[in-house]
PDB file of C-alpha atoms and ligand atoms in Angstrom:
ATOM      1  CA  MET A 176      -4.104  -5.341  13.065  1.00  0.00           C
ATOM      2  CA  GLU A 177      -5.326  -3.007  15.796  1.00  0.00           C
ATOM      3  CA  CYS A 178      -1.960  -1.218  15.674  1.00  0.00           C
ATOM      4  CA  LEU A 179      -2.271  -0.872  11.915  1.00  0.00           C
ATOM      5  CA  VAL A 180      -5.693   0.767  12.180  1.00  0.00           C
ATOM      6  CA  ASN A 181      -4.549   2.961  15.115  1.00  0.00           C
ATOM      7  CA  GLY A 182      -1.608   4.119  13.010  1.00  0.00           C
ATOM      8  CA  ALA A 183      -3.767   4.944   9.990  1.00  0.00           C
ATOM      9  CA  ASN A 184      -6.337   6.820  12.106  1.00  0.00           C
ATOM     10  CA  PHE A 185      -3.600   8.725  13.896  1.00  0.00           C
ATOM     11  CA  LEU A 186      -1.922   9.775  10.633  1.00  0.00           C
ATOM     12  CA  LEU A 187      -5.162  10.749   8.904  1.00  0.00           C
ATOM     13  CA  LYS A 188      -6.184  12.898  11.874  1.00  0.00           C
ATOM     14  CA  THR A 189      -2.798  14.406  12.722  1.00  0.00           C
ATOM     15  CA  VAL A 190      -0.812  14.957   9.556  1.00  0.00           C
ATOM     16  CA  GLN A 191      -2.244  17.538   7.168  1.00  0.00           C
ATOM     17  CA  GLN A 192      -0.527  16.275   4.049  1.00  0.00           C
ATOM     18  CA  GLU A 193      -0.878  12.560   4.708  1.00  0.00           C
ATOM     19  CA  ALA A 194      -3.243  11.259   2.039  1.00  0.00           C
ATOM     20  CA  PHE A 195      -2.737  11.872  -1.644  1.00  0.00           C
ATOM     21  CA  THR A 196      -3.980  10.686  -5.015  1.00  0.00           C
ATOM     22  CA  TYR A 197      -1.599   9.783  -7.802  1.00  0.00           C
ATOM     23  CA  THR A 198      -2.795  10.280 -11.370  1.00  0.00           C
ATOM     24  CA  ASP A 199      -0.721  10.513 -14.568  1.00  0.00           C
ATOM     25  CA  GLY A 200       2.446  11.176 -12.571  1.00  0.00           C
ATOM     26  CA  ARG A 201       0.804  13.896 -10.469  1.00  0.00           C
ATOM     27  CA  LYS A 202       0.619  13.715  -6.698  1.00  0.00           C
ATOM     28  CA  GLU A 203      -2.255  15.681  -5.195  1.00  0.00           C
ATOM     29  CA  PHE A 204      -2.810  15.936  -1.447  1.00  0.00           C
ATOM     30  CA  VAL A 205      -6.346  15.359  -0.204  1.00  0.00           C
ATOM     31  CA  GLN A 206      -7.673  17.358   2.736  1.00  0.00           C
ATOM     32  CA  ILE A 207      -9.347  15.019   5.182  1.00  0.00           C
ATOM     33  CA  ASP A 208     -12.204  16.326   7.280  1.00  0.00           C
ATOM     34  CA  HIS A 209     -11.584  14.753  10.698  1.00  0.00           C
ATOM     35  CA  ASN A 210     -15.298  14.744  11.427  1.00  0.00           C
ATOM     36  CA  ASP A 211     -16.025  12.876   8.234  1.00  0.00           C
ATOM     37  CA  LEU A 212     -13.201  10.338   8.138  1.00  0.00           C
ATOM     38  CA  PHE A 213     -15.161   7.154   8.818  1.00  0.00           C
ATOM     39  CA  PRO A 214     -15.997   4.729   7.375  1.00  0.00           C
ATOM     40  CA  TYR A 215     -13.166   3.955   4.975  1.00  0.00           C
ATOM     41  CA  LEU A 216     -11.378   0.952   3.507  1.00  0.00           C
ATOM     42  CA  LEU A 217      -7.765   0.491   4.575  1.00  0.00           C
ATOM     43  CA  VAL A 218      -5.737  -1.695   2.234  1.00  0.00           C
ATOM     44  CA  ASN A 219      -2.434  -2.734   3.758  1.00  0.00           C
ATOM     45  CA  ILE A 220       0.023  -4.222   1.282  1.00  0.00           C
ATOM     46  CA  GLY A 221       2.730  -5.994   3.237  1.00  0.00           C
ATOM     47  CA  SER A 222       3.825  -9.559   2.514  1.00  0.00           C
ATOM     48  CA  GLY A 223       0.141 -10.334   1.981  1.00  0.00           C
ATOM     49  CA  VAL A 224      -2.754  -7.901   1.684  1.00  0.00           C
ATOM     50  CA  SER A 225      -5.393  -7.073   4.276  1.00  0.00           C
ATOM     51  CA  MET A 226      -8.526  -5.084   3.522  1.00  0.00           C
ATOM     52  CA  ILE A 227     -10.047  -3.520   6.596  1.00  0.00           C
ATOM     53  CA  LYS A 228     -13.306  -1.616   6.954  1.00  0.00           C
ATOM     54  CA  VAL A 229     -12.580   1.102   9.497  1.00  0.00           C
ATOM     55  CA  ASP A 230     -15.614   2.561  11.269  1.00  0.00           C
ATOM     56  CA  GLY A 231     -13.905   4.527  14.027  1.00  0.00           C
ATOM     57  CA  ASP A 232     -11.124   4.471  16.600  1.00  0.00           C
ATOM     58  CA  ARG A 233     -10.659   0.805  17.518  1.00  0.00           C
ATOM     59  CA  LYS A 234     -13.747  -0.037  15.471  1.00  0.00           C
ATOM     60  CA  PHE A 235     -12.809  -2.108  12.486  1.00  0.00           C
ATOM     61  CA  GLU A 236     -13.367  -5.387  10.654  1.00  0.00           C
ATOM     62  CA  ARG A 237     -11.011  -7.209   8.323  1.00  0.00           C
ATOM     63  CA  VAL A 238     -13.394  -7.797   5.426  1.00  0.00           C
ATOM     64  CA  SER A 239     -11.080  -9.273   2.825  1.00  0.00           C
ATOM     65  CA  GLY A 240      -7.533  -9.842   1.720  1.00  0.00           C
ATOM     66  CA  THR A 241      -5.359 -11.549  -0.817  1.00  0.00           C
ATOM     67  CA  SER A 242      -2.216 -13.619  -0.556  1.00  0.00           C
ATOM     68  CA  VAL A 243      -0.955 -11.995  -3.760  1.00  0.00           C
ATOM     69  CA  GLY A 244       0.961  -9.058  -2.311  1.00  0.00           C
ATOM     70  CA  GLY A 245       4.415  -7.660  -1.630  1.00  0.00           C
ATOM     71  CA  GLY A 246       5.870 -11.046  -0.705  1.00  0.00           C
ATOM     72  CA  THR A 247       4.631 -12.395  -4.041  1.00  0.00           C
ATOM     73  CA  PHE A 248       6.462  -9.666  -5.958  1.00  0.00           C
ATOM     74  CA  TRP A 249       9.622 -10.213  -3.989  1.00  0.00           C
ATOM     75  CA  GLY A 250       9.428 -14.040  -3.957  1.00  0.00           C
ATOM     76  CA  MET A 251       8.466 -14.562  -7.583  1.00  0.00           C
ATOM     77  CA  GLY A 252      10.832 -11.808  -8.664  1.00  0.00           C
ATOM     78  CA  ARG A 253      13.708 -13.571  -6.914  1.00  0.00           C
ATOM     79  CA  LEU A 254      12.861 -16.864  -8.614  1.00  0.00           C
ATOM     80  CA  LEU A 255      12.414 -15.360 -12.070  1.00  0.00           C
ATOM     81  CA  THR A 256      15.447 -13.050 -12.033  1.00  0.00           C
ATOM     82  CA  LYS A 257      18.815 -13.044 -10.372  1.00  0.00           C
ATOM     83  CA  CYS A 258      17.843 -10.137  -8.112  1.00  0.00           C
ATOM     84  CA  LYS A 259      18.675 -10.562  -4.479  1.00  0.00           C
ATOM     85  CA  SER A 260      16.819  -7.621  -2.973  1.00  0.00           C
ATOM     86  CA  PHE A 261      13.460  -5.918  -3.240  1.00  0.00           C
ATOM     87  CA  ASP A 262      15.121  -2.634  -4.196  1.00  0.00           C
ATOM     88  CA  GLU A 263      16.979  -4.280  -7.057  1.00  0.00           C
ATOM     89  CA  LEU A 264      13.701  -5.729  -8.375  1.00  0.00           C
ATOM     90  CA  LEU A 265      11.970  -2.388  -8.102  1.00  0.00           C
ATOM     91  CA  GLU A 266      14.837  -0.634  -9.879  1.00  0.00           C
ATOM     92  CA  LEU A 267      14.730  -3.191 -12.725  1.00  0.00           C
ATOM     93  CA  SER A 268      10.977  -2.818 -13.132  1.00  0.00           C
ATOM     94  CA  HIS A 269      11.502   0.917 -13.820  1.00  0.00           C
ATOM     95  CA  GLN A 270      13.204   0.105 -17.095  1.00  0.00           C
ATOM     96  CA  GLY A 271      10.968  -2.729 -18.325  1.00  0.00           C
ATOM     97  CA  ASN A 272       8.111  -3.052 -20.778  1.00  0.00           C
ATOM     98  CA  ASN A 273       5.326  -5.385 -19.658  1.00  0.00           C
ATOM     99  CA  ARG A 274       3.904  -5.687 -23.182  1.00  0.00           C
ATOM    100  CA  VAL A 275       6.764  -8.012 -24.092  1.00  0.00           C
ATOM    101  CA  VAL A 276       5.483 -10.547 -21.559  1.00  0.00           C
ATOM    102  CA  ASP A 277       1.753  -9.778 -21.190  1.00  0.00           C
ATOM    103  CA  MET A 278      -0.871 -10.797 -23.730  1.00  0.00           C
ATOM    104  CA  LEU A 279      -2.835  -7.692 -24.699  1.00  0.00           C
ATOM    105  CA  VAL A 280      -6.397  -7.446 -25.996  1.00  0.00           C
ATOM    106  CA  GLY A 281      -4.894  -6.317 -29.338  1.00  0.00           C
ATOM    107  CA  ASP A 282      -2.740  -9.477 -29.498  1.00  0.00           C
ATOM    108  CA  ILE A 283      -5.950 -11.516 -29.527  1.00  0.00           C
ATOM    109  CA  TYR A 284      -8.072  -9.304 -31.796  1.00  0.00           C
ATOM    110  CA  GLY A 285      -5.658  -8.438 -34.613  1.00  0.00           C
ATOM    111  CA  GLY A 286      -4.397  -5.209 -33.055  1.00  0.00           C
ATOM    112  CA  LEU A 287      -7.902  -3.812 -32.593  1.00  0.00           C
ATOM    113  CA  ASP A 288      -9.840  -2.577 -29.564  1.00  0.00           C
ATOM    114  CA  TYR A 289     -12.720  -4.792 -28.455  1.00  0.00           C
ATOM    115  CA  SER A 290     -14.948  -1.717 -28.245  1.00  0.00           C
ATOM    116  CA  LYS A 291     -18.208  -3.642 -27.935  1.00  0.00           C
ATOM    117  CA  ILE A 292     -17.244  -4.737 -24.424  1.00  0.00           C
ATOM    118  CA  GLY A 293     -15.199  -1.642 -23.598  1.00  0.00           C
ATOM    119  CA  LEU A 294     -11.695  -3.048 -23.856  1.00  0.00           C
ATOM    120  CA  ALA A 295      -8.889  -1.071 -25.494  1.00  0.00           C
ATOM    121  CA  SER A 296      -6.336  -2.951 -27.597  1.00  0.00           C
ATOM    122  CA  THR A 297      -3.674  -1.951 -25.039  1.00  0.00           C
ATOM    123  CA  ALA A 298      -5.508  -3.483 -22.051  1.00  0.00           C
ATOM    124  CA  ILE A 299      -3.874  -6.579 -20.602  1.00  0.00           C
ATOM    125  CA  ALA A 300      -5.910  -9.638 -21.547  1.00  0.00           C
ATOM    126  CA  SER A 301      -3.653 -12.069 -19.723  1.00  0.00           C
ATOM    127  CA  SER A 302      -0.692 -11.253 -17.492  1.00  0.00           C
ATOM    128  CA  PHE A 303       2.383 -13.239 -18.642  1.00  0.00           C
ATOM    129  CA  GLY A 304       0.143 -14.653 -21.418  1.00  0.00           C
ATOM    130  CA  LYS A 305       2.616 -13.956 -24.220  1.00  0.00           C
ATOM    131  CA  ALA A 306       4.995 -16.494 -22.775  1.00  0.00           C
ATOM    132  CA  ILE A 307       2.698 -19.387 -23.782  1.00  0.00           C
ATOM    133  CA  SER A 308       2.700 -18.644 -27.489  1.00  0.00           C
ATOM    134  CA  GLU A 309       6.341 -17.715 -27.930  1.00  0.00           C
ATOM    135  CA  ASP A 310       8.936 -20.419 -28.106  1.00  0.00           C
ATOM    136  CA  LYS A 311      11.190 -18.623 -25.660  1.00  0.00           C
ATOM    137  CA  GLU A 312      12.889 -19.680 -22.442  1.00  0.00           C
ATOM    138  CA  LEU A 313      13.021 -17.501 -19.334  1.00  0.00           C
ATOM    139  CA  GLU A 314      16.608 -16.473 -20.118  1.00  0.00           C
ATOM    140  CA  GLU A 315      15.453 -14.975 -23.420  1.00  0.00           C
ATOM    141  CA  TYR A 316      13.197 -12.483 -21.652  1.00  0.00           C
ATOM    142  CA  LYS A 317      14.718  -9.375 -20.133  1.00  0.00           C
ATOM    143  CA  PRO A 318      14.415  -9.373 -16.330  1.00  0.00           C
ATOM    144  CA  GLU A 319      13.313  -5.736 -16.640  1.00  0.00           C
ATOM    145  CA  ASP A 320      10.221  -6.796 -18.636  1.00  0.00           C
ATOM    146  CA  VAL A 321       9.450  -9.741 -16.356  1.00  0.00           C
ATOM    147  CA  THR A 322       9.596  -7.609 -13.174  1.00  0.00           C
ATOM    148  CA  ARG A 323       7.512  -4.894 -14.795  1.00  0.00           C
ATOM    149  CA  SER A 324       4.821  -7.399 -15.722  1.00  0.00           C
ATOM    150  CA  LEU A 325       4.905  -8.945 -12.255  1.00  0.00           C
ATOM    151  CA  LEU A 326       4.560  -5.569 -10.549  1.00  0.00           C
ATOM    152  CA  ARG A 327       1.718  -4.605 -12.845  1.00  0.00           C
ATOM    153  CA  MET A 328      -0.118  -7.901 -12.338  1.00  0.00           C
ATOM    154  CA  ILE A 329       0.040  -7.671  -8.545  1.00  0.00           C
ATOM    155  CA  SER A 330      -0.810  -3.953  -8.287  1.00  0.00           C
ATOM    156  CA  ASN A 331      -3.671  -4.290 -10.758  1.00  0.00           C
ATOM    157  CA  ASN A 332      -5.140  -7.218  -8.887  1.00  0.00           C
ATOM    158  CA  ILE A 333      -4.952  -5.414  -5.543  1.00  0.00           C
ATOM    159  CA  GLY A 334      -6.585  -2.295  -7.022  1.00  0.00           C
ATOM    160  CA  GLN A 335      -9.408  -4.365  -8.466  1.00  0.00           C
ATOM    161  CA  ILE A 336     -10.156  -6.400  -5.311  1.00  0.00           C
ATOM    162  CA  SER A 337      -9.979  -3.220  -3.202  1.00  0.00           C
ATOM    163  CA  TYR A 338     -12.524  -1.425  -5.302  1.00  0.00           C
ATOM    164  CA  LEU A 339     -14.873  -4.422  -5.300  1.00  0.00           C
ATOM    165  CA  ASN A 340     -14.710  -4.497  -1.492  1.00  0.00           C
ATOM    166  CA  ALA A 341     -15.329  -0.763  -1.230  1.00  0.00           C
ATOM    167  CA  LEU A 342     -18.364  -1.306  -3.434  1.00  0.00           C
ATOM    168  CA  ARG A 343     -19.491  -4.300  -1.384  1.00  0.00           C
ATOM    169  CA  TYR A 344     -19.551  -2.218   1.823  1.00  0.00           C
ATOM    170  CA  GLY A 345     -20.548   1.104   0.284  1.00  0.00           C
ATOM    171  CA  LEU A 346     -17.248   2.800   1.215  1.00  0.00           C
ATOM    172  CA  LYS A 347     -16.366   6.012  -0.580  1.00  0.00           C
ATOM    173  CA  ARG A 348     -12.708   6.172   0.385  1.00  0.00           C
ATOM    174  CA  ILE A 349      -9.911   3.654  -0.079  1.00  0.00           C
ATOM    175  CA  PHE A 350      -6.542   4.344   1.579  1.00  0.00           C
ATOM    176  CA  PHE A 351      -3.535   2.250   0.606  1.00  0.00           C
ATOM    177  CA  GLY A 352      -0.654   1.580   2.988  1.00  0.00           C
ATOM    178  CA  GLY A 353       2.082  -1.006   3.562  1.00  0.00           C
ATOM    179  CA  PHE A 354       5.784  -1.093   2.806  1.00  0.00           C
ATOM    180  CA  PHE A 355       5.211  -2.606  -0.650  1.00  0.00           C
ATOM    181  CA  ILE A 356       4.184   0.792  -2.014  1.00  0.00           C
ATOM    182  CA  ARG A 357       7.302   2.692  -0.911  1.00  0.00           C
ATOM    183  CA  GLY A 358       6.186   5.784  -2.847  1.00  0.00           C
ATOM    184  CA  HIS A 359       6.914   3.868  -6.053  1.00  0.00           C
ATOM    185  CA  THR A 360       5.250   5.781  -8.877  1.00  0.00           C
ATOM    186  CA  TYR A 361       4.507   2.838 -11.177  1.00  0.00           C
ATOM    187  CA  THR A 362       2.914   0.847  -8.346  1.00  0.00           C
ATOM    188  CA  MET A 363       0.717   3.800  -7.332  1.00  0.00           C
ATOM    189  CA  ASP A 364      -0.136   4.569 -10.930  1.00  0.00           C
ATOM    190  CA  THR A 365      -1.220   0.983 -11.615  1.00  0.00           C
ATOM    191  CA  ILE A 366      -3.355   0.800  -8.459  1.00  0.00           C
ATOM    192  CA  SER A 367      -4.940   4.169  -9.323  1.00  0.00           C
ATOM    193  CA  VAL A 368      -5.697   3.087 -12.899  1.00  0.00           C
ATOM    194  CA  ALA A 369      -7.229  -0.183 -11.666  1.00  0.00           C
ATOM    195  CA  VAL A 370      -9.517   1.605  -9.164  1.00  0.00           C
ATOM    196  CA  ASN A 371     -10.466   4.167 -11.800  1.00  0.00           C
ATOM    197  CA  PHE A 372     -11.138   1.503 -14.445  1.00  0.00           C
ATOM    198  CA  TRP A 373     -13.276  -0.787 -12.272  1.00  0.00           C
ATOM    199  CA  SER A 374     -15.218   2.064 -10.676  1.00  0.00           C
ATOM    200  CA  LYS A 375     -15.749   3.708 -14.084  1.00  0.00           C
ATOM    201  CA  GLY A 376     -14.203   6.864 -12.648  1.00  0.00           C
ATOM    202  CA  GLU A 377     -16.398   6.899  -9.514  1.00  0.00           C
ATOM    203  CA  ALA A 378     -13.651   6.100  -6.979  1.00  0.00           C
ATOM    204  CA  ARG A 379     -10.054   7.238  -6.511  1.00  0.00           C
ATOM    205  CA  ALA A 380      -7.218   5.448  -4.768  1.00  0.00           C
ATOM    206  CA  MET A 381      -5.554   7.415  -1.978  1.00  0.00           C
ATOM    207  CA  PHE A 382      -2.088   6.703  -0.654  1.00  0.00           C
ATOM    208  CA  LEU A 383      -0.570   7.436   2.736  1.00  0.00           C
ATOM    209  CA  SER A 384       2.707   9.349   2.955  1.00  0.00           C
ATOM    210  CA  HIS A 385       3.930   7.251   5.914  1.00  0.00           C
ATOM    211  CA  GLU A 386       2.655   4.048   4.320  1.00  0.00           C
ATOM    212  CA  GLY A 387       5.265   1.658   5.721  1.00  0.00           C
ATOM    213  CA  PHE A 388       4.952   2.664   9.361  1.00  0.00           C
ATOM    214  CA  LEU A 389       1.275   2.261  10.215  1.00  0.00           C
ATOM    215  CA  GLY A 390       1.707  -0.695  12.551  1.00  0.00           C
ATOM    216  CA  ALA A 391       4.726   0.784  14.319  1.00  0.00           C
ATOM    217  CA  LEU A 392       3.024   4.159  14.759  1.00  0.00           C
ATOM    218  CA  GLY A 393      -0.160   2.527  16.009  1.00  0.00           C
ATOM    219  CA  ALA A 394       1.823   0.498  18.535  1.00  0.00           C
ATOM    220  CA  PHE A 395       3.597   3.671  19.640  1.00  0.00           C
ATOM    221  CA  THR A 396       0.415   5.697  20.038  1.00  0.00           C
ATOM    222  CA  GLY A 397      -1.261   2.865  21.931  1.00  0.00           C
ATOM    223  CA  TYR A 398       1.720   2.344  24.241  1.00  0.00           C
ATOM    224  CA  GLU A 399       0.321   4.034  27.331  1.00  0.00           C
ATOM    225  CA  LYS A 400      -2.593   1.628  27.371  1.00  0.00           C
ATOM    226  CA  HIS A 401      -0.416  -1.350  28.241  1.00  0.00           C
ATOM    227  CA  ASP A 402       0.977  -2.442  31.596  1.00  0.00           C
ATOM    228  CA  LEU A 403       4.698  -2.768  31.599  1.00  0.00           C
ATOM    229  CA  GLU A 404       4.868  -5.746  33.870  1.00  0.00           C
ATOM    230  CA  ALA A 405       7.995  -7.158  32.298  1.00  0.00           C
ATOM    231  CA  ASP A 406      10.092  -4.288  33.633  1.00  0.00           C
ATOM    232  CA  GLN A 407       8.926  -3.297  37.082  1.00  0.00           C
ATOM    233  CA  SER A 408      11.385  -0.402  37.229  1.00  0.00           C
ATOM    234  CA  VAL A 409       9.282   1.421  34.631  1.00  0.00           C
ATOM    235  CA  GLN A 410       6.083   2.432  36.368  1.00  0.00           C
ATOM    236  CA  ARG A 411       4.275   4.742  34.010  1.00  0.00           C
ATOM    237  CA  CYS A 412       4.768   5.305  30.359  1.00  0.00           C
ATOM    238  CA  SER A 413       3.108   7.607  27.852  1.00  0.00           C
ATOM    239  CA  ALA A 414       3.575   8.218  24.161  1.00  0.00           C
ATOM    240  CA  LYS A 415       2.747  11.633  22.714  1.00  0.00           C
ATOM    241  CA  PRO A 416       3.057  11.741  18.925  1.00  0.00           C
ATOM    242  CA  SER A 417       2.475  14.997  17.073  1.00  0.00           C
ATOM    243  CA  CYS A 418       3.100  16.590  13.706  1.00  0.00           C
ATOM    244  CA  ILE A 419       5.483  19.586  13.670  1.00  0.00           C
ATOM    245  CA  ASP A 420       6.422  21.319  10.388  1.00  0.00           C
ATOM    246  CA  GLY A 421       5.283  18.264   8.440  1.00  0.00           C
ATOM    247  CA  LYS A 422       7.556  15.989  10.474  1.00  0.00           C
ATOM    248  CA  LEU A 423       6.151  13.312  12.729  1.00  0.00           C
ATOM    249  CA  CYS A 424       7.619  13.525  16.211  1.00  0.00           C
ATOM    250  CA  GLY A 425       6.981  11.187  19.064  1.00  0.00           C
ATOM    251  CA  THR A 426       7.995  11.450  22.686  1.00  0.00           C
ATOM    252  CA  LEU A 427       7.937   8.398  24.894  1.00  0.00           C
ATOM    253  CA  SER A 428       8.217   9.362  28.557  1.00  0.00           C
ATOM    254  CA  SER A 429       8.747   6.888  31.330  1.00  0.00           C
ATOM    255  CA  HIS A 430       8.548   7.742  35.007  1.00  0.00           C
ATOM    256  CA  LEU A 431      11.056   5.420  36.553  1.00  0.00           C
ATOM    257  CA  ASN A 432      10.433   6.468  40.136  1.00  0.00           C
ATOM    258  CA  GLU A 433       9.626   9.588  42.155  1.00  0.00           C
ATOM    259  CA  ASP A 434      12.839  11.385  41.116  1.00  0.00           C
ATOM    260  CA  GLU A 435      13.763   9.896  37.786  1.00  0.00           C
ATOM    261  CA  ASN A 436      12.205  10.446  34.400  1.00  0.00           C
ATOM    262  CA  MET A 437      13.340   9.066  31.042  1.00  0.00           C
ATOM    263  CA  GLU A 438      12.361  10.600  27.719  1.00  0.00           C
ATOM    264  CA  CYS A 439      12.926   9.272  24.235  1.00  0.00           C
ATOM    265  CA  ARG A 440      12.153  11.433  21.198  1.00  0.00           C
ATOM    266  CA  ILE A 441      11.779  10.148  17.641  1.00  0.00           C
ATOM    267  CA  CYS A 442      11.266  12.320  14.543  1.00  0.00           C
ATOM    268  CA  THR A 443      10.802  11.411  10.884  1.00  0.00           C
ATOM    269  CA  SER A 444      13.205  13.121   8.467  1.00  0.00           C
TER     270      SER A 444
HETATM  271  N1  LIG B 759      13.770  -2.704   1.327  1.00  0.00           N
HETATM  272  C1  LIG B 759      12.830  -3.657   1.393  1.00  0.00           C
HETATM  273  N2  LIG B 759      13.130  -4.871   1.878  1.00  0.00           N
HETATM  274  C2  LIG B 759      12.188  -5.831   1.961  1.00  0.00           C
HETATM  275  N3  LIG B 759      10.924  -5.678   1.533  1.00  0.00           N
HETATM  276  C3  LIG B 759      10.580  -4.505   1.050  1.00  0.00           C
HETATM  277  C4  LIG B 759      11.499  -3.438   0.967  1.00  0.00           C
HETATM  278  N4  LIG B 759      10.845  -2.374   0.459  1.00  0.00           N
HETATM  279  C5  LIG B 759       9.596  -2.762   0.234  1.00  0.00           C
HETATM  280  N5  LIG B 759       9.417  -4.062   0.560  1.00  0.00           N
HETATM  281  C6  LIG B 759       8.139  -4.793   0.392  1.00  0.00           C
HETATM  282  O1  LIG B 759       7.444  -4.719   1.614  1.00  0.00           O
HETATM  283  C7  LIG B 759       6.883  -5.996   1.927  1.00  0.00           C
HETATM  284  C8  LIG B 759       6.725  -6.074   3.428  1.00  0.00           C
HETATM  285  O2  LIG B 759       5.854  -5.032   3.811  1.00  0.00           O
HETATM  286  P1  LIG B 759       5.492  -4.677   5.319  1.00  0.00           P
HETATM  287  O3  LIG B 759       4.475  -3.583   5.285  1.00  0.00           O
HETATM  288  O4  LIG B 759       6.750  -4.416   6.076  1.00  0.00           O
HETATM  289  O5  LIG B 759       4.750  -5.982   5.798  1.00  0.00           O
HETATM  290  P2  LIG B 759       5.123  -7.230   6.716  1.00  0.00           P
HETATM  291  O6  LIG B 759       4.425  -6.914   7.982  1.00  0.00           O
HETATM  292  O7  LIG B 759       4.558  -8.386   6.011  1.00  0.00           O
HETATM  293  O8  LIG B 759       6.626  -7.303   6.854  1.00  0.00           O
HETATM  294  C9  LIG B 759       7.840  -6.998   1.299  1.00  0.00           C
HETATM  295  O9  LIG B 759       7.199  -8.209   1.012  1.00  0.00           O
HETATM  296  C10 LIG B 759       8.263  -6.275   0.039  1.00  0.00           C
HETATM  297  O10 LIG B 759       7.356  -6.530  -1.012  1.00  0.00           O
HETATM  298  C1  LIG B 760      -1.638 -12.628   7.398  1.00  0.00           C
HETATM  299  C2  LIG B 760      -1.457 -11.137   7.219  1.00  0.00           C
HETATM  300  C3  LIG B 760      -2.542 -10.399   7.964  1.00  0.00           C
HETATM  301  C4  LIG B 760      -0.081 -10.735   7.832  1.00  0.00           C
HETATM  302  O1  LIG B 760       0.208  -9.339   7.571  1.00  0.00           O
HETATM  303  P1  LIG B 760       1.577  -8.861   6.797  1.00  0.00           P
HETATM  304  O2  LIG B 760       2.731  -9.336   7.627  1.00  0.00           O
HETATM  305  O3  LIG B 760       1.600  -9.508   5.438  1.00  0.00           O
HETATM  306  O4  LIG B 760       1.498  -7.376   6.698  1.00  0.00           O
HETATM  307  C5  LIG B 760      -1.448 -10.768   5.693  1.00  0.00           C
HETATM  308  O5  LIG B 760      -0.361 -11.349   5.085  1.00  0.00           O
HETATM  309  C6  LIG B 760      -2.727 -11.139   4.959  1.00  0.00           C
HETATM  310  O6  LIG B 760      -3.758 -10.558   5.179  1.00  0.00           O
HETATM  311  N1  LIG B 760      -2.636 -12.091   4.007  1.00  0.00           N
HETATM  312  C7  LIG B 760      -3.703 -12.424   3.091  1.00  0.00           C
HETATM  313  C8  LIG B 760      -4.464 -13.615   3.570  1.00  0.00           C
HETATM  314  C9  LIG B 760      -5.737 -13.766   2.726  1.00  0.00           C
HETATM  315  O7  LIG B 760      -6.692 -13.036   2.948  1.00  0.00           O
HETATM  316  O8  LIG B 760      -5.738 -14.591   1.817  1.00  0.00           O
END
């Protein structure tokens, strides 16, 4: 978890175009003032979801989480469809319509909004709820619609819990990371809508461009702090990541002995 936070802090301080909002299909980069970065809520959507209040470099607390995350989408998707891979599921969800599977507010109230309590007829009243009233088997639903509904349910739930935690700790900014997001527009859109809806427009979800690599980057940037006892031939090691022309580059140098030096350079494409 420390690596994850290190990685997020490093990216937010180093890469100019790292954080962005995603609204109505529009990506807008957010300029982060390095002197006013903390505190923020980091939501990492991997297999499960961790919500971390970050107060500074190496100052953080995991305040919440949910087991309904990326592994849920992948696992349930595999059981409900014949898809073998995450990418296949994601691709299918592009073409689906969740309204075929989800019970909407309008399905309950004769096609009308429930304006008195602020719910539009198109709002989801119950994810997968339509399946209880229709006499249909799983095979009669299109896998596209099922995956779409699943993705929406999970992303919506994460957006909602994230906002409630930001509210609970008085945090103005919520950054979303983790390999589940993968720059997928529908996922980001759903999370953004959920944060917007629950905050009544007060808060906005922000996404990280290098969302899937926070832990790895944090481990890399923290490398020099560890003793390399396992390999005595490597005596000193230092990692120097930087951002050049929008590309993340890292150099890992190892001083093997007085005369020998080894350097490994990694750049994002
Ligand atoms: N190509 C992919 N293969 C597997 N999982 C993927 C892929 N792309 C996105 N994912 C999602 O990423 C999740 C794992 O995210 P990650 O941030 O790597 O966390 P973890 O540390 O749990 O592995 C998977 O559960 C899945 O939902
Ligand atoms: C246990 C984990 C920190 C592991 O991280 P991951 O490999 O999922 O990225 C994460 O899956 C998690 O926070 N799960 C949610 C547990 C909960 O709060 O209910």
